[in-house]
């Protein structure tokens, strides 16, 4: 029984580590934005003065604007 629990714990840790690596690969230096943002936050591009609404799921950010919807 202890062996089964240990195997499940190790497998869970590996899956969690892979999901963290996927977020790091996708967002690189901007992964802080991924972790700090929440669903329905407002995001502003300071260079173009455009804004959008963030939609977030467990591994992607979606930004909805008036013109273009994008995933990343």
Coordinates of N, CA and C in Angstrom, one line a residue:
X1 N 0.8 -1.2 0.0 CA 0.0 0.0 0.0 C 0.9 1.3 0.0
X2 N 1.9 1.2 0.8 CA 2.8 2.4 0.8 C 3.5 2.6 -0.5
X3 N 3.8 1.5 -1.2 CA 4.5 1.6 -2.5 C 3.6 2.2 -3.5
X4 N 2.3 1.9 -3.5 CA 1.3 2.5 -4.4 C 1.2 4.0 -4.2
X5 N 1.2 4.4 -2.9 CA 1.1 5.8 -2.6 C 2.3 6.6 -3.0
X6 N 3.5 5.9 -2.8 CA 4.8 6.5 -3.2 C 4.8 6.7 -4.8
X7 N 4.4 5.7 -5.5 CA 4.4 5.8 -7.0 C 3.4 6.9 -7.4
X8 N 2.3 7.0 -6.8 CA 1.3 8.0 -7.2 C 1.9 9.4 -6.9
X9 N 2.6 9.5 -5.8 CA 3.2 10.8 -5.4 C 4.3 11.2 -6.4
X10 N 5.1 10.3 -6.7 CA 6.2 10.6 -7.7 C 5.6 10.9 -9.1
X11 N 4.6 10.2 -9.5 CA 4.0 10.5 -10.8 C 3.3 11.8 -10.8
X12 N 2.7 12.2 -9.7 CA 2.1 13.5 -9.6 C 3.1 14.6 -9.6
X13 N 4.2 14.4 -9.0 CA 5.3 15.4 -9.0 C 5.9 15.6 -10.4
X14 N 6.0 14.5 -11.1 CA 6.6 14.6 -12.5 C 5.6 15.3 -13.4
X15 N 4.3 15.0 -13.3 CA 3.3 15.8 -14.1 C 3.3 17.2 -13.8
X16 N 3.4 17.6 -12.5 CA 3.5 19.0 -12.1 C 4.7 19.7 -12.6
X17 N 5.8 19.0 -12.6 CA 7.1 19.6 -13.1 C 7.0 19.8 -14.6
X18 N 6.4 18.9 -15.3 CA 6.2 19.0 -16.8 C 5.3 20.2 -17.1
X19 N 4.2 20.4 -16.3 CA 3.4 21.6 -16.6 C 4.1 22.9 -16.3
X20 N 4.9 22.9 -15.3 CA 5.7 24.1 -15.0 C 6.7 24.4 -16.1
X21 N 7.3 23.3 -16.7 CA 8.3 23.5 -17.8 C 7.5 24.0 -19.0
X22 N 6.3 23.5 -19.3 CA 5.6 23.9 -20.4 C 5.3 25.4 -20.4
X23 N 4.9 25.9 -19.2 CA 4.6 27.3 -19.0 C 5.9 28.1 -19.2
X24 N 7.0 27.6 -18.6 CA 8.3 28.3 -18.8 C 8.7 28.4 -20.3
X25 N 8.5 27.3 -21.0 CA 8.8 27.3 -22.5 C 7.9 28.2 -23.2
X26 N 6.6 28.3 -22.9 CA 5.7 29.2 -23.6 C 5.9 30.7 -23.3
X27 N 6.2 31.0 -22.1 CA 6.2 32.4 -21.7 C 7.6 33.0 -21.4
X28 N 8.6 32.1 -21.2 CA 9.9 32.6 -20.9 C 10.0 33.6 -19.8
X29 N 10.6 34.8 -20.1 CA 10.8 35.8 -19.1 C 9.4 36.4 -18.7
X30 N 8.4 36.2 -19.4 CA 7.1 36.8 -19.0 C 6.2 35.8 -18.2
X31 N 6.7 34.8 -17.7 CA 5.9 33.8 -16.9 C 5.4 34.5 -15.6
X32 N 6.0 35.5 -15.1 CA 5.4 36.2 -14.0 C 4.0 36.8 -14.3
X33 N 3.9 37.3 -15.5 CA 2.6 37.8 -15.9 C 1.5 36.6 -15.9
X34 N 1.9 35.4 -16.3 CA 1.0 34.3 -16.3 C 0.6 34.0 -14.9
X35 N 1.5 34.0 -14.0 CA 1.2 33.6 -12.6 C 0.4 34.6 -11.8
X36 N 0.7 35.9 -12.1 CA 0.0 37.0 -11.4 C -1.3 37.4 -12.0
X37 N -1.6 37.1 -13.2 CA -2.8 37.5 -13.8 C -4.0 36.6 -13.4
X38 N -5.2 37.1 -13.4 CA -6.4 36.3 -13.1 C -7.3 36.5 -14.3
X39 N -8.3 35.6 -14.3 CA -9.3 35.6 -15.4 C -10.1 37.0 -15.3
X40 N -10.3 37.6 -16.4 CA -11.1 38.9 -16.5 C -10.2 40.1 -16.1
X41 N -8.9 40.0 -15.9 CA -8.1 41.1 -15.7 C -8.0 42.0 -16.9
X42 N -7.7 43.3 -16.8 CA -7.5 44.2 -17.9 C -6.0 44.3 -18.1
X43 N -5.6 44.1 -19.4 CA -4.1 44.3 -19.7 C -4.0 45.4 -20.7
X44 N -2.9 46.2 -20.5 CA -2.7 47.4 -21.3 C -1.3 47.2 -22.0
X45 N -1.3 47.5 -23.3 CA 0.0 47.5 -24.1 C 0.4 49.0 -24.0
X46 N 1.5 49.3 -23.3 CA 1.9 50.7 -23.1 C 2.5 51.3 -24.4
X47 N 2.9 50.5 -25.3 CA 3.5 51.0 -26.6 C 2.4 51.5 -27.5
X48 N 1.3 50.8 -27.6 CA 0.2 51.1 -28.5 C -1.0 51.7 -27.9
X49 N -1.0 51.7 -26.6 CA -2.2 52.2 -25.8 C -3.5 51.3 -26.0
X50 N -3.3 50.1 -26.4 CA -4.4 49.2 -26.6 C -4.6 48.4 -25.3
X51 N -5.9 48.0 -25.1 CA -6.1 47.2 -23.9 C -7.0 46.0 -24.3
X52 N -6.9 45.0 -23.4 CA -7.7 43.8 -23.6 C -8.1 43.2 -22.3
X53 N -8.9 42.2 -22.4 CA -9.3 41.4 -21.2 C -8.7 40.0 -21.3
X54 N -8.1 39.6 -20.1 CA -7.4 38.4 -20.0 C -8.4 37.3 -19.7
X55 N -8.3 36.2 -20.5 CA -9.0 35.0 -20.1 C -7.9 33.9 -19.8
X56 N -8.0 33.3 -18.7 CA -6.9 32.4 -18.3 C -7.5 31.0 -18.0
X57 N -6.8 30.0 -18.5 CA -7.1 28.6 -18.1 C -5.8 28.1 -17.4
X58 N -5.7 26.8 -17.2 CA -4.6 26.2 -16.4 C -3.3 26.3 -17.1
X59 N -3.2 26.5 -18.4 CA -1.9 26.6 -19.0 C -1.8 27.7 -20.1
X60 N -2.8 28.5 -20.4 CA -2.7 29.5 -21.4 C -3.4 30.8 -21.0
X61 N -2.9 31.9 -21.5 CA -3.6 33.2 -21.4 C -4.2 33.5 -22.7
X62 N -5.4 34.0 -22.7 CA -6.1 34.4 -23.9 C -6.4 35.9 -23.7
X63 N -6.1 36.8 -24.7 CA -6.4 38.2 -24.6 C -7.4 38.6 -25.6
X64 N -8.5 39.1 -25.1 CA -9.6 39.6 -26.0 C -9.5 41.1 -26.2
X65 N -9.5 41.6 -27.4 CA -9.5 43.0 -27.7 C -10.7 43.3 -28.6
X66 N -10.8 44.6 -28.9 CA -11.9 44.9 -29.8 C -11.7 44.4 -31.2
X67 N -10.4 44.4 -31.6 CA -10.0 44.0 -33.0 C -9.6 42.5 -33.1
X68 N -8.7 42.1 -32.3 CA -8.0 40.8 -32.5 C -8.1 40.0 -31.2
X69 N -8.5 38.7 -31.3 CA -8.4 37.8 -30.1 C -7.1 37.0 -30.3
X70 N -6.3 36.9 -29.2 CA -5.1 36.1 -29.4 C -4.9 35.2 -28.2
X71 N -4.2 34.1 -28.4 CA -3.8 33.2 -27.4 C -2.3 33.3 -27.2
X72 N -1.9 33.5 -25.9 CA -0.5 33.6 -25.5 C -0.6 34.4 -24.3

